[in-house]
GROMACS .gro file of C-alpha atoms in nm:
model
  509
    1MET     CA    1  -5.627  -3.446  -5.220
    2ALA     CA    2  -5.837  -3.399  -4.906
    3THR     CA    3  -6.185  -3.255  -4.939
    4ASP     CA    4  -6.342  -3.046  -4.687
    5ILE     CA    5  -6.740  -3.065  -4.645
    6ILE     CA    6  -6.906  -2.753  -4.517
    7ILE     CA    7  -7.287  -2.794  -4.446
    8ASN     CA    8  -7.519  -2.497  -4.346
    9THR     CA    9  -7.878  -2.560  -4.270
   10THR     CA   10  -8.159  -2.324  -4.229
   11SER     CA   11  -8.531  -2.355  -4.191
   12HIS     CA   12  -8.596  -2.341  -4.564
   13GLU     CA   13  -8.281  -2.491  -4.705
   14THR     CA   14  -7.974  -2.699  -4.680
   15ARG     CA   15  -7.632  -2.613  -4.864
   16ILE     CA   16  -7.352  -2.845  -4.906
   17ALA     CA   17  -7.025  -2.710  -5.005
   18LEU     CA   18  -6.724  -2.920  -5.128
   19MET     CA   19  -6.381  -2.747  -5.064
   20GLU     CA   20  -6.052  -2.841  -5.231
   21GLU     CA   21  -5.736  -2.610  -5.102
   22GLY     CA   22  -5.979  -2.335  -5.018
   23LYS     CA   23  -6.180  -2.337  -5.338
   24LEU     CA   24  -6.541  -2.426  -5.381
   25VAL     CA   25  -6.577  -2.722  -5.636
   26GLU     CA   26  -6.919  -2.831  -5.591
   27LEU     CA   27  -7.239  -2.701  -5.420
   28TRP     CA   28  -7.544  -2.898  -5.350
   29LEU     CA   29  -7.864  -2.723  -5.262
   30GLU     CA   30  -8.185  -2.875  -5.113
   31ARG     CA   31  -8.510  -2.647  -5.035
   32SER     CA   32  -8.776  -2.753  -4.802
   33ALA     CA   33  -9.036  -2.609  -5.047
   34GLU     CA   34  -8.885  -2.826  -5.348
   35GLN     CA   35  -8.915  -3.204  -5.412
   36ARG     CA   36  -8.595  -3.364  -5.468
   37MET     CA   37  -8.666  -3.681  -5.693
   38VAL     CA   38  -8.366  -3.865  -5.800
   39GLY     CA   39  -8.380  -4.231  -5.675
   40ASP     CA   40  -8.738  -4.228  -5.564
   41ILE     CA   41  -8.942  -4.510  -5.685
   42TYR     CA   42  -9.301  -4.462  -5.803
   43LYS     CA   43  -9.604  -4.692  -5.905
   44GLY     CA   44  -9.667  -4.517  -6.248
   45ARG     CA   45  -9.908  -4.551  -6.503
   46VAL     CA   46  -9.824  -4.551  -6.870
   47GLU     CA   47  -9.984  -4.253  -7.044
   48LYS     CA   48  -9.853  -4.299  -7.403
   49VAL     CA   49  -9.635  -4.539  -7.578
   50LEU     CA   50  -9.448  -4.357  -7.865
   51PRO     CA   51  -9.320  -4.647  -8.111
   52GLY     CA   52  -9.156  -4.399  -8.327
   53LEU     CA   53  -8.942  -4.265  -8.034
   54GLN     CA   54  -8.904  -4.614  -7.882
   55ALA     CA   55  -9.012  -4.424  -7.549
   56ALA     CA   56  -9.304  -4.385  -7.326
   57PHE     CA   57  -9.462  -4.121  -7.081
   58VAL     CA   58  -9.534  -4.218  -6.758
   59ASP     CA   59  -9.786  -4.049  -6.497
   60ILE     CA   60  -9.634  -4.070  -6.157
   61GLY     CA   61  -9.847  -3.817  -5.992
   62PHE     CA   62  -9.588  -3.527  -6.039
   63GLY     CA   63  -9.769  -3.313  -6.285
   64LYS     CA   64  -9.516  -3.337  -6.555
   65SER     CA   65  -9.522  -3.687  -6.695
   66GLY     CA   66  -9.193  -3.890  -6.672
   67PHE     CA   67  -8.987  -3.987  -6.972
   68LEU     CA   68  -8.924  -4.363  -7.014
   69ALA     CA   69  -8.677  -4.443  -7.297
   70PHE     CA   70  -8.678  -4.810  -7.410
   71SER     CA   71  -8.315  -4.834  -7.332
   72ASP     CA   72  -8.399  -4.755  -6.963
   73THR     CA   73  -8.679  -5.052  -6.956
   74ALA     CA   74  -8.634  -5.384  -6.794
   75PHE     CA   75  -8.812  -5.689  -6.913
   76ASP     CA   76  -8.907  -5.867  -6.588
   77PRO     CA   77  -8.907  -6.260  -6.632
   78GLY     CA   78  -9.077  -6.260  -6.272
   79ASP     CA   79  -9.399  -6.222  -6.443
   80LEU     CA   80  -9.368  -6.562  -6.631
   81GLU     CA   81  -9.401  -6.913  -6.483
   82PRO     CA   82  -9.095  -7.075  -6.335
   83ASP     CA   83  -9.065  -7.323  -6.618
   84ASP     CA   84  -9.092  -7.067  -6.888
   85ARG     CA   85  -8.831  -6.821  -6.760
   86SER     CA   86  -8.537  -7.001  -6.952
   87LYS     CA   87  -8.748  -6.943  -7.267
   88ALA     CA   88  -8.799  -6.588  -7.218
   89LYS     CA   89  -8.670  -6.353  -7.488
   90PRO     CA   90  -8.583  -5.999  -7.425
   91ALA     CA   91  -8.834  -5.791  -7.608
   92ARG     CA   92  -8.705  -5.574  -7.894
   93ARG     CA   93  -8.939  -5.275  -7.919
   94ILE     CA   94  -9.114  -5.084  -7.646
   95GLU     CA   95  -9.463  -5.170  -7.773
   96ASP     CA   96  -9.375  -5.542  -7.687
   97VAL     CA   97  -9.339  -5.451  -7.323
   98LEU     CA   98  -9.563  -5.138  -7.231
   99LYS     CA   99  -9.916  -5.084  -7.327
  100ASN     CA  100 -10.134  -4.765  -7.250
  101GLY     CA  101 -10.287  -4.771  -6.904
  102GLN     CA  102 -10.045  -5.030  -6.782
  103GLU     CA  103  -9.886  -4.980  -6.432
  104VAL     CA  104  -9.504  -4.994  -6.407
  105MET     CA  105  -9.245  -4.948  -6.135
  106VAL     CA  106  -8.991  -4.681  -6.217
  107GLN     CA  107  -8.744  -4.488  -6.075
  108VAL     CA  108  -8.627  -4.130  -6.133
  109SER     CA  109  -8.292  -4.120  -6.291
  110LYS     CA  110  -8.287  -3.736  -6.375
  111GLU     CA  111  -8.462  -3.435  -6.202
  112PRO     CA  112  -8.723  -3.239  -6.416
  113ILE     CA  113  -8.543  -2.941  -6.586
  114GLY     CA  114  -8.707  -2.654  -6.722
  115SER     CA  115  -9.000  -2.751  -6.931
  116LYS     CA  116  -8.898  -3.130  -6.938
  117GLY     CA  117  -9.042  -3.398  -6.702
  118PRO     CA  118  -8.837  -3.629  -6.483
  119ARG     CA  119  -8.619  -3.911  -6.671
  120LEU     CA  120  -8.730  -4.240  -6.564
  121THR     CA  121  -8.584  -4.588  -6.557
  122SER     CA  122  -8.734  -4.937  -6.476
  123HIS     CA  123  -8.388  -5.069  -6.383
  124VAL     CA  124  -8.440  -5.012  -6.015
  125SER     CA  125  -8.144  -4.995  -5.812
  126PHE     CA  126  -8.045  -4.914  -5.436
  127ALA     CA  127  -7.732  -4.722  -5.356
  128GLY     CA  128  -7.534  -4.799  -5.047
  129ARG     CA  129  -7.185  -4.711  -4.919
  130PHE     CA  130  -7.000  -5.001  -5.060
  131CYS     CA  131  -7.243  -5.137  -5.347
  132VAL     CA  132  -7.544  -5.059  -5.557
  133LEU     CA  133  -7.805  -5.329  -5.557
  134VAL     CA  134  -7.984  -5.398  -5.875
  135PRO     CA  135  -8.293  -5.637  -5.823
  136ASN     CA  136  -8.413  -5.872  -6.115
  137GLU     CA  137  -8.053  -5.881  -6.266
  138GLU     CA  138  -7.760  -6.113  -6.201
  139ARG     CA  139  -7.456  -5.932  -6.329
  140VAL     CA  140  -7.183  -5.834  -6.078
  141GLY     CA  141  -6.955  -5.530  -6.179
  142VAL     CA  142  -6.667  -5.350  -6.015
  143SER     CA  143  -6.596  -4.978  -6.042
  144ARG     CA  144  -6.322  -4.908  -6.290
  145ARG     CA  145  -6.149  -4.708  -6.053
  146VAL     CA  146  -6.062  -5.033  -5.863
  147GLU     CA  147  -5.771  -5.108  -6.090
  148ASP     CA  148  -5.587  -5.381  -5.890
  149ARG     CA  149  -5.704  -5.720  -6.058
  150VAL     CA  150  -5.635  -5.923  -5.744
  151GLU     CA  151  -5.866  -5.676  -5.526
  152ARG     CA  152  -6.137  -5.682  -5.794
  153ARG     CA  153  -6.138  -6.055  -5.781
  154ARG     CA  154  -6.157  -6.057  -5.409
  155LEU     CA  155  -6.436  -5.798  -5.393
  156LYS     CA  156  -6.639  -6.004  -5.633
  157GLU     CA  157  -6.592  -6.327  -5.439
  158GLU     CA  158  -6.675  -6.148  -5.095
  159PHE     CA  159  -6.982  -5.985  -5.210
  160LEU     CA  160  -7.116  -6.304  -5.374
  161LYS     CA  161  -7.121  -6.496  -5.041
  162HIS     CA  162  -7.398  -6.247  -4.938
  163LEU     CA  163  -7.585  -6.191  -5.256
  164PRO     CA  164  -7.893  -6.413  -5.321
  165GLN     CA  165  -7.989  -6.539  -5.661
  166GLY     CA  166  -8.177  -6.325  -5.891
  167TYR     CA  167  -8.000  -5.991  -5.793
  168GLY     CA  168  -7.730  -5.778  -5.950
  169LEU     CA  169  -7.432  -5.573  -5.797
  170VAL     CA  170  -7.216  -5.284  -5.885
  171ILE     CA  171  -6.942  -5.289  -5.635
  172ARG     CA  172  -6.825  -4.917  -5.559
  173THR     CA  173  -6.489  -4.773  -5.534
  174ALA     CA  174  -6.538  -4.714  -5.168
  175ALA     CA  175  -6.553  -5.082  -5.108
  176GLU     CA  176  -6.155  -5.113  -5.212
  177GLY     CA  177  -5.969  -5.252  -4.910
  178GLU     CA  178  -6.277  -5.304  -4.697
  179ASP     CA  179  -6.355  -5.633  -4.502
  180GLU     CA  180  -6.637  -5.882  -4.543
  181LYS     CA  181  -6.817  -5.757  -4.236
  182GLY     CA  182  -6.874  -5.407  -4.368
  183PHE     CA  183  -6.987  -5.556  -4.701
  184GLY     CA  184  -7.247  -5.788  -4.559
  185ARG     CA  185  -7.400  -5.510  -4.332
  186ASP     CA  186  -7.436  -5.286  -4.633
  187LEU     CA  187  -7.579  -5.535  -4.862
  188LYS     CA  188  -7.806  -5.656  -4.578
  189ILE     CA  189  -7.968  -5.322  -4.557
  190LEU     CA  190  -8.026  -5.286  -4.922
  191LEU     CA  191  -8.199  -5.602  -4.955
  192LYS     CA  192  -8.429  -5.525  -4.662
  193THR     CA  193  -8.522  -5.212  -4.840
  194TRP     CA  194  -8.601  -5.384  -5.146
  195GLN     CA  195  -8.821  -5.615  -4.971
  196GLN     CA  196  -9.007  -5.323  -4.813
  197VAL     CA  197  -9.028  -5.156  -5.150
  198LYS     CA  198  -9.223  -5.450  -5.291
  199ARG     CA  199  -9.468  -5.467  -5.001
  200ASP     CA  200  -9.534  -5.092  -5.046
  201TYR     CA  201  -9.562  -5.122  -5.416
  202ARG     CA  202  -9.841  -5.390  -5.403
  203LYS     CA  203 -10.059  -5.188  -5.160
  204ALA     CA  204  -9.982  -4.836  -5.323
  205LYS     CA  205 -10.231  -4.644  -5.534
  206ILE     CA  206 -10.165  -4.600  -5.913
  207SER     CA  207  -9.925  -4.274  -5.985
  208SER     CA  208  -9.782  -4.244  -5.623
  209ARG     CA  209  -9.448  -4.266  -5.483
  210VAL     CA  210  -9.350  -4.602  -5.296
  211TYR     CA  211  -8.991  -4.511  -5.181
  212SER     CA  212  -8.802  -4.184  -5.106
  213GLU     CA  213  -8.414  -4.138  -5.124
  214PRO     CA  214  -8.256  -4.076  -4.767
  215PRO     CA  215  -8.217  -3.694  -4.709
  216MET     CA  216  -7.962  -3.515  -4.917
  217VAL     CA  217  -7.694  -3.480  -4.659
  218ILE     CA  218  -7.687  -3.887  -4.600
  219SER     CA  219  -7.715  -3.944  -4.977
  220PHE     CA  220  -7.422  -3.697  -5.034
  221LEU     CA  221  -7.193  -3.868  -4.784
  222ARG     CA  222  -7.286  -4.182  -4.948
  223GLU     CA  223  -7.162  -4.072  -5.281
  224LEU     CA  224  -6.840  -3.923  -5.145
  225ALA     CA  225  -6.753  -4.246  -4.955
  226ALA     CA  226  -6.452  -4.313  -5.172
  227MET     CA  227  -6.323  -3.955  -5.108
  228GLU     CA  228  -6.045  -3.842  -4.889
  229ILE     CA  229  -6.245  -3.617  -4.652
  230GLY     CA  230  -6.025  -3.370  -4.434
  231SER     CA  231  -6.303  -3.217  -4.233
  232LEU     CA  232  -6.678  -3.220  -4.209
  233VAL     CA  233  -6.831  -2.890  -4.051
  234VAL     CA  234  -7.196  -2.852  -3.973
  235ASP     CA  235  -7.374  -2.551  -3.831
  236ASP     CA  236  -7.698  -2.727  -3.709
  237LYS     CA  237  -7.710  -2.959  -3.431
  238ARG     CA  238  -7.989  -3.189  -3.592
  239THR     CA  239  -7.798  -3.220  -3.896
  240HIS     CA  240  -7.485  -3.299  -3.707
  241ASP     CA  241  -7.664  -3.567  -3.505
  242GLN     CA  242  -7.823  -3.729  -3.815
  243ILE     CA  243  -7.469  -3.753  -3.984
  244ALA     CA  244  -7.314  -3.885  -3.659
  245GLU     CA  245  -7.569  -4.159  -3.630
  246TYR     CA  246  -7.524  -4.256  -3.982
  247VAL     CA  247  -7.138  -4.277  -3.970
  248ARG     CA  248  -7.125  -4.425  -3.628
  249ASN     CA  249  -7.109  -4.784  -3.774
  250LEU     CA  250  -7.007  -4.726  -4.121
  251ASP     CA  251  -6.707  -4.494  -4.080
  252PRO     CA  252  -6.586  -4.421  -3.727
  253ALA     CA  253  -6.283  -4.235  -3.846
  254LEU     CA  254  -6.502  -3.976  -4.011
  255LYS     CA  255  -6.709  -3.932  -3.708
  256LYS     CA  256  -6.391  -3.800  -3.551
  257ARG     CA  257  -6.334  -3.535  -3.820
  258LEU     CA  258  -6.729  -3.428  -3.784
  259LEU     CA  259  -6.737  -3.084  -3.611
  260LEU     CA  260  -7.031  -2.874  -3.497
  261TYR     CA  261  -6.976  -2.508  -3.574
  262ARG     CA  262  -7.086  -2.272  -3.310
  263GLU     CA  263  -6.928  -1.931  -3.390
  264ASP     CA  264  -7.111  -1.590  -3.443
  265ILE     CA  265  -6.983  -1.538  -3.794
  266PRO     CA  266  -7.203  -1.748  -4.053
  267LEU     CA  267  -7.047  -2.071  -4.148
  268PHE     CA  268  -7.037  -2.003  -4.535
  269GLU     CA  269  -6.904  -1.644  -4.466
  270ALA     CA  270  -6.623  -1.788  -4.253
  271TYR     CA  271  -6.504  -2.015  -4.527
  272ASP     CA  272  -6.542  -1.743  -4.790
  273ILE     CA  273  -6.807  -1.965  -4.966
  274GLU     CA  274  -7.068  -1.676  -4.999
  275VAL     CA  275  -6.835  -1.477  -5.230
  276GLN     CA  276  -6.762  -1.778  -5.439
  277ILE     CA  277  -7.113  -1.852  -5.489
  278GLU     CA  278  -7.200  -1.499  -5.609
  279LYS     CA  279  -6.912  -1.510  -5.857
  280ALA     CA  280  -7.027  -1.863  -5.976
  281LEU     CA  281  -7.373  -1.679  -6.085
  282GLN     CA  282  -7.172  -1.452  -6.310
  283GLN     CA  283  -7.130  -1.494  -6.676
  284LYS     CA  284  -6.755  -1.370  -6.666
  285VAL     CA  285  -6.493  -1.551  -6.467
  286TRP     CA  286  -6.173  -1.363  -6.444
  287LEU     CA  287  -5.848  -1.546  -6.414
  288LYS     CA  288  -5.533  -1.463  -6.172
  289SER     CA  289  -5.329  -1.386  -6.484
  290GLY     CA  290  -5.576  -1.118  -6.596
  291GLY     CA  291  -5.765  -1.325  -6.856
  292ARG     CA  292  -6.101  -1.430  -6.843
  293ILE     CA  293  -6.368  -1.679  -6.958
  294VAL     CA  294  -6.711  -1.626  -7.062
  295ILE     CA  295  -6.973  -1.876  -7.007
  296GLU     CA  296  -7.311  -1.875  -7.215
  297GLN     CA  297  -7.572  -2.103  -7.120
  298THR     CA  298  -7.859  -2.236  -7.321
  299GLU     CA  299  -8.107  -2.543  -7.223
  300ALA     CA  300  -7.903  -2.790  -7.412
  301LEU     CA  301  -7.576  -2.612  -7.523
  302VAL     CA  302  -7.322  -2.417  -7.329
  303THR     CA  303  -7.039  -2.215  -7.487
  304ILE     CA  304  -6.728  -2.102  -7.310
  305ASP     CA  305  -6.517  -1.834  -7.470
  306VAL     CA  306  -6.153  -1.773  -7.343
  307ASN     CA  307  -5.983  -1.426  -7.392
  308SER     CA  308  -5.663  -1.265  -7.274
  309GLY     CA  309  -5.854  -0.985  -7.108
  310ARG     CA  310  -5.589  -0.750  -6.934
  311TYR     CA  311  -5.327  -1.015  -6.979
  312THR     CA  312  -5.064  -0.915  -7.254
  313GLY     CA  313  -4.741  -1.076  -7.156
  314LYS     CA  314  -4.422  -0.955  -7.275
  315ARG     CA  315  -4.261  -1.060  -7.601
  316ASP     CA  316  -4.356  -1.424  -7.686
  317ALA     CA  317  -4.724  -1.403  -7.795
  318GLU     CA  318  -4.777  -1.780  -7.854
  319GLY     CA  319  -4.632  -1.843  -7.469
  320THR     CA  320  -4.854  -1.567  -7.350
  321ILE     CA  321  -5.165  -1.734  -7.512
  322THR     CA  322  -5.074  -2.078  -7.406
  323ARG     CA  323  -5.019  -1.980  -7.040
  324VAL     CA  324  -5.375  -1.811  -7.033
  325ASN     CA  325  -5.541  -2.115  -7.212
  326VAL     CA  326  -5.372  -2.365  -6.959
  327GLU     CA  327  -5.491  -2.158  -6.664
  328ALA     CA  328  -5.837  -2.111  -6.835
  329ALA     CA  329  -5.851  -2.516  -6.865
  330ARG     CA  330  -5.829  -2.570  -6.491
  331GLU     CA  331  -6.082  -2.292  -6.428
  332ILE     CA  332  -6.312  -2.430  -6.661
  333ALA     CA  333  -6.294  -2.763  -6.491
  334ARG     CA  334  -6.377  -2.618  -6.154
  335GLN     CA  335  -6.666  -2.422  -6.302
  336LEU     CA  336  -6.840  -2.708  -6.478
  337ARG     CA  337  -6.831  -2.899  -6.144
  338LEU     CA  338  -6.946  -2.592  -5.942
  339ARG     CA  339  -7.205  -2.494  -6.174
  340ASP     CA  340  -7.296  -2.853  -6.243
  341ILE     CA  341  -7.308  -2.779  -6.622
  342GLY     CA  342  -7.429  -3.044  -6.859
  343GLY     CA  343  -7.523  -3.117  -7.191
  344ILE     CA  344  -7.296  -3.032  -7.489
  345ILE     CA  345  -7.016  -2.794  -7.417
  346VAL     CA  346  -6.816  -2.595  -7.682
  347ILE     CA  347  -6.502  -2.428  -7.547
  348ASP     CA  348  -6.339  -2.157  -7.767
  349PHE     CA  349  -5.974  -2.136  -7.646
  350ILE     CA  350  -5.738  -1.862  -7.771
  351ASP     CA  351  -5.608  -1.938  -8.131
  352MET     CA  352  -5.263  -2.118  -8.079
  353ASP     CA  353  -5.033  -2.157  -8.400
  354ARG     CA  354  -4.838  -2.474  -8.267
  355GLU     CA  355  -4.998  -2.814  -8.250
  356VAL     CA  356  -4.772  -2.915  -7.946
  357ASN     CA  357  -4.959  -2.606  -7.749
  358ARG     CA  358  -5.313  -2.697  -7.865
  359ARG     CA  359  -5.228  -3.059  -7.743
  360LYS     CA  360  -5.080  -2.931  -7.416
  361VAL     CA  361  -5.405  -2.735  -7.342
  362GLN     CA  362  -5.620  -3.008  -7.408
  363ALA     CA  363  -5.433  -3.238  -7.189
  364GLU     CA  364  -5.452  -2.992  -6.920
  365LEU     CA  365  -5.826  -2.985  -6.938
  366LYS     CA  366  -5.849  -3.372  -6.928
  367GLU     CA  367  -5.634  -3.379  -6.627
  368ALA     CA  368  -5.822  -3.106  -6.451
  369LEU     CA  369  -6.148  -3.309  -6.520
  370LYS     CA  370  -6.032  -3.626  -6.363
  371ASP     CA  371  -6.194  -3.546  -6.013
  372ASP     CA  372  -6.514  -3.473  -6.177
  373ARG     CA  373  -6.762  -3.757  -6.072
  374SER     CA  374  -6.994  -3.690  -6.383
  375LYS     CA  375  -6.702  -3.853  -6.610
  376PRO     CA  376  -6.703  -3.589  -6.885
  377LYS     CA  377  -6.597  -3.680  -7.220
  378VAL     CA  378  -6.364  -3.465  -7.423
  379TYR     CA  379  -6.307  -3.482  -7.781
  380GLU     CA  380  -6.032  -3.381  -8.013
  381ILE     CA  381  -5.967  -3.018  -8.111
  382SER     CA  382  -6.190  -2.940  -8.409
  383PRO     CA  383  -6.057  -2.767  -8.734
  384LEU     CA  384  -6.188  -2.434  -8.608
  385GLY     CA  385  -5.974  -2.473  -8.277
  386LEU     CA  386  -6.285  -2.561  -8.080
  387VAL     CA  387  -6.270  -2.823  -7.787
  388GLU     CA  388  -6.608  -3.012  -7.786
  389MET     CA  389  -6.717  -3.206  -7.472
  390SER     CA  390  -7.026  -3.358  -7.294
  391ARG     CA  391  -7.120  -3.392  -6.932
  392LYS     CA  392  -7.394  -3.553  -6.758
  393ARG     CA  393  -7.606  -3.368  -6.537
  394VAL     CA  394  -7.897  -3.542  -6.296
  395ARG     CA  395  -8.009  -3.216  -6.128
  396PRO     CA  396  -8.090  -2.862  -6.227
  397SER     CA  397  -7.755  -2.663  -6.273
  398LEU     CA  398  -7.651  -2.385  -6.021
  399TRP     CA  399  -7.764  -2.144  -6.272
  400GLN     CA  400  -8.116  -2.280  -6.283
  401ALA     CA  401  -8.146  -2.355  -5.908
  402PHE     CA  402  -8.055  -1.977  -5.807
  403SER     CA  403  -8.216  -1.782  -6.074
  404HIS     CA  404  -8.516  -1.774  -6.337
  405SER     CA  405  -8.561  -1.620  -6.684
  406CYS     CA  406  -8.589  -1.223  -6.688
  407PRO     CA  407  -8.956  -1.135  -6.729
  408THR     CA  408  -8.854  -0.841  -6.929
  409CYS     CA  409  -8.595  -1.005  -7.190
  410GLN     CA  410  -8.731  -1.365  -7.149
  411GLY     CA  411  -8.385  -1.504  -7.104
  412THR     CA  412  -8.228  -1.330  -7.417
  413GLY     CA  413  -8.017  -1.076  -7.194
  414ARG     CA  414  -8.138  -0.776  -7.401
  415VAL     CA  415  -8.432  -0.529  -7.445
  416LEU     CA  416  -8.569  -0.319  -7.695
  417SER     CA  417  -8.354   0.010  -7.777
  418PRO     CA  418  -8.536   0.334  -7.708
  419GLU     CA  419  -8.510   0.391  -8.099
  420THR     CA  420  -8.712   0.076  -8.167
  421MET     CA  421  -8.956   0.157  -7.892
  422ALA     CA  422  -9.015   0.511  -8.047
  423ALA     CA  423  -9.081   0.360  -8.371
  424ARG     CA  424  -9.333   0.112  -8.230
  425LEU     CA  425  -9.497   0.396  -8.026
  426GLU     CA  426  -9.521   0.584  -8.366
  427ARG     CA  427  -9.716   0.281  -8.535
  428TRP     CA  428  -9.941   0.265  -8.259
  429PHE     CA  429 -10.047   0.640  -8.334
  430LEU     CA  430 -10.062   0.565  -8.702
  431GLN     CA  431 -10.289   0.255  -8.651
  432ALA     CA  432 -10.532   0.448  -8.402
  433ASP     CA  433 -10.540   0.754  -8.639
  434ARG     CA  434 -10.879   0.934  -8.614
  435ASN     CA  435 -11.001   0.729  -8.318
  436ILE     CA  436 -10.762   0.944  -8.092
  437ARG     CA  437 -10.802   1.289  -8.258
  438ASN     CA  438 -10.852   1.576  -8.022
  439ARG     CA  439 -10.779   1.388  -7.700
  440ARG     CA  440 -10.574   1.435  -7.386
  441LEU     CA  441 -10.347   1.119  -7.364
  442GLU     CA  442 -10.094   0.996  -7.099
  443VAL     CA  443  -9.777   0.785  -7.224
  444SER     CA  444  -9.636   0.585  -6.940
  445ALA     CA  445  -9.324   0.396  -6.986
  446HIS     CA  446  -8.995   0.303  -6.818
  447PRO     CA  447  -8.787   0.607  -6.718
  448LEU     CA  448  -8.522   0.538  -6.956
  449PHE     CA  449  -8.783   0.550  -7.256
  450ILE     CA  450  -8.940   0.866  -7.132
  451ASP     CA  451  -8.610   1.047  -7.100
  452TYR     CA  452  -8.530   0.948  -7.461
  453LEU     CA  453  -8.877   1.100  -7.562
  454GLU     CA  454  -8.818   1.439  -7.397
  455ARG     CA  455  -8.461   1.463  -7.543
  456GLN     CA  456  -8.374   1.280  -7.869
  457GLY     CA  457  -8.731   1.160  -7.962
  458ARG     CA  458  -8.906   1.513  -7.896
  459LYS     CA  459  -8.960   1.542  -8.258
  460LEU     CA  460  -9.174   1.244  -8.266
  461THR     CA  461  -9.411   1.369  -8.002
  462ASP     CA  462  -9.437   1.719  -8.161
  463ASP     CA  463  -9.512   1.560  -8.479
  464VAL     CA  464  -9.756   1.329  -8.329
  465LYS     CA  465  -9.929   1.608  -8.126
  466LYS     CA  466  -9.961   1.835  -8.461
  467ARG     CA  467 -10.080   1.553  -8.684
  468TYR     CA  468 -10.368   1.417  -8.443
  469LYS     CA  469 -10.420   1.745  -8.246
  470LEU     CA  470 -10.341   1.572  -7.920
  471ASP     CA  471 -10.244   1.687  -7.585
  472ILE     CA  472  -9.984   1.413  -7.476
  473ARG     CA  473  -9.841   1.384  -7.131
  474LEU     CA  474  -9.510   1.192  -7.071
  475LYS     CA  475  -9.519   0.990  -6.714
  476ARG     CA  476  -9.237   0.777  -6.596
  477ASP     CA  477  -9.347   0.452  -6.462
  478ASN     CA  478  -9.141   0.154  -6.344
  479LEU     CA  479  -9.329  -0.114  -6.559
  480ASP     CA  480  -9.203  -0.474  -6.509
  481ASN     CA  481  -9.103  -0.493  -6.873
  482VAL     CA  482  -8.879  -0.219  -6.981
  483SER     CA  483  -8.999  -0.273  -7.334
  484GLN     CA  484  -9.372  -0.173  -7.251
  485PHE     CA  485  -9.549   0.133  -7.292
  486LYS     CA  486  -9.914   0.222  -7.175
  487ILE     CA  487 -10.141   0.474  -7.319
  488THR     CA  488 -10.443   0.619  -7.107
  489ASP     CA  489 -10.713   0.838  -7.226
  490ILE     CA  490 -10.704   1.101  -6.937
  491ALA     CA  491 -11.061   1.201  -6.957
  492SER     CA  492 -11.185   0.873  -6.884
  493GLY     CA  493 -10.908   0.731  -6.712
  494ARG     CA  494 -10.928   0.426  -6.941
  495ASP     CA  495 -10.633   0.225  -7.074
  496ILE     CA  496 -10.680   0.216  -7.429
  497THR     CA  497 -10.335   0.049  -7.518
  498ARG     CA  498 -10.474  -0.283  -7.639
  499GLU     CA  499 -10.742  -0.136  -7.867
  500PHE     CA  500 -10.466  -0.038  -8.111
  501SER     CA  501 -10.171  -0.274  -8.000
  502VAL     CA  502  -9.936  -0.343  -8.284
  503ASP     CA  503  -9.742  -0.604  -8.133
  504ARG     CA  504  -9.666  -0.825  -7.816
  505TRP     CA  505  -9.457  -0.558  -7.651
  506VAL     CA  506  -9.736  -0.331  -7.558
  507ASP     CA  507  -9.946  -0.627  -7.440
  508LEU     CA  508  -9.943  -0.572  -7.046
  509ASP     CA  509 -10.031  -0.930  -6.957
   0.00000   0.00000   0.00000
């Protein structure tokens, strides 16, 4: 299946859309104000070694310390004398390798997400079009997607002709069928890059960056080298020229499919991408059949619920349910890629009585996930009929990139009801008691709550006025937090809410 790549560039952001048969399947976003980190190399300083976790926190000058697990550390025999290298044994615990205050070369393997800092590795690598160079290792591997044994052997032999001792290599899928000339040129560039990194590292200050990955557009095209690209459409001349220079020698055929968009209609609107992005930010996704899926995301767990919605079918209930589930499985696979959802994912398909139908839906899900470059793992259906899966994510999801937690509900999706707010307001008056008697007070709150007090909650305000001999005025105020109220002494103009605060909801900070 040919993939179309649509690239929109403005002064503050670049968006790259992957389209398959007119549908948006992946969206990459880079903003000029944000720092993209994956692949960057730093001269870090070990802040704290945690033997209990077999990990360490490393200061790379980012603000949030990076997390380096023991499994991501490399014991470099280059620190030993040549005669001692054969005797070197790999360390078994992180405290044998790292000490507090020690400098270490690390590479970012996962972007910081939420409150978590970046994930780090000391297994430094450099990705090219046809291979990934891994210094300080001597293993050579071939992508599993290259299935032909003869081709796998040929690729190893050809690459080894150009690979110096002391280096490891991973041969990428894009190398399949390519000639030795292309291999050599690609590998030569990577070796040259590594030599430059070593020079820069020696001169660099502690906790500073020594290598940056190429611009996102170039990195993206490099990752998609094995894909069949139908067209590559760009609406920015500078980006167009940058891509043209990159593919000029590496892929002349792709340069012929590179187009500069000059129409008046914005590029993403012309390809119906803006609408699809808006839908990808919604919780509910409607299916063509009338069914729907509902996606709930937390920091580490995502639940996806499938229901029949408006689709009722005719007579065969089991057949109707299976058809909705099969359609949902295909759409779920697309949504996972598009939203870049990672972590543990639990899918609750509509209950099916027959085992054969449950297996059919699970097989459909696995088949639809084959094009996902994150290689998700799908597990067997649980006794409760749930499908559990895991998916790796190296950058913030679409949901995190385009939104932030609501300041009112703090991400829960709910706010206090008017009844609850009225009870809290009453407790405020009970706590204030004699301190407010015979005063003129103004209660400011969101219009929805004031409307409630003037109607259903009128008895509350009347009782409070009578009990404390108060003159109370109600004021509609669009406070940032719907669950807040503010009480002002009219005579002095002083806000007295905090003086008798009963809970965090009346705290206006």
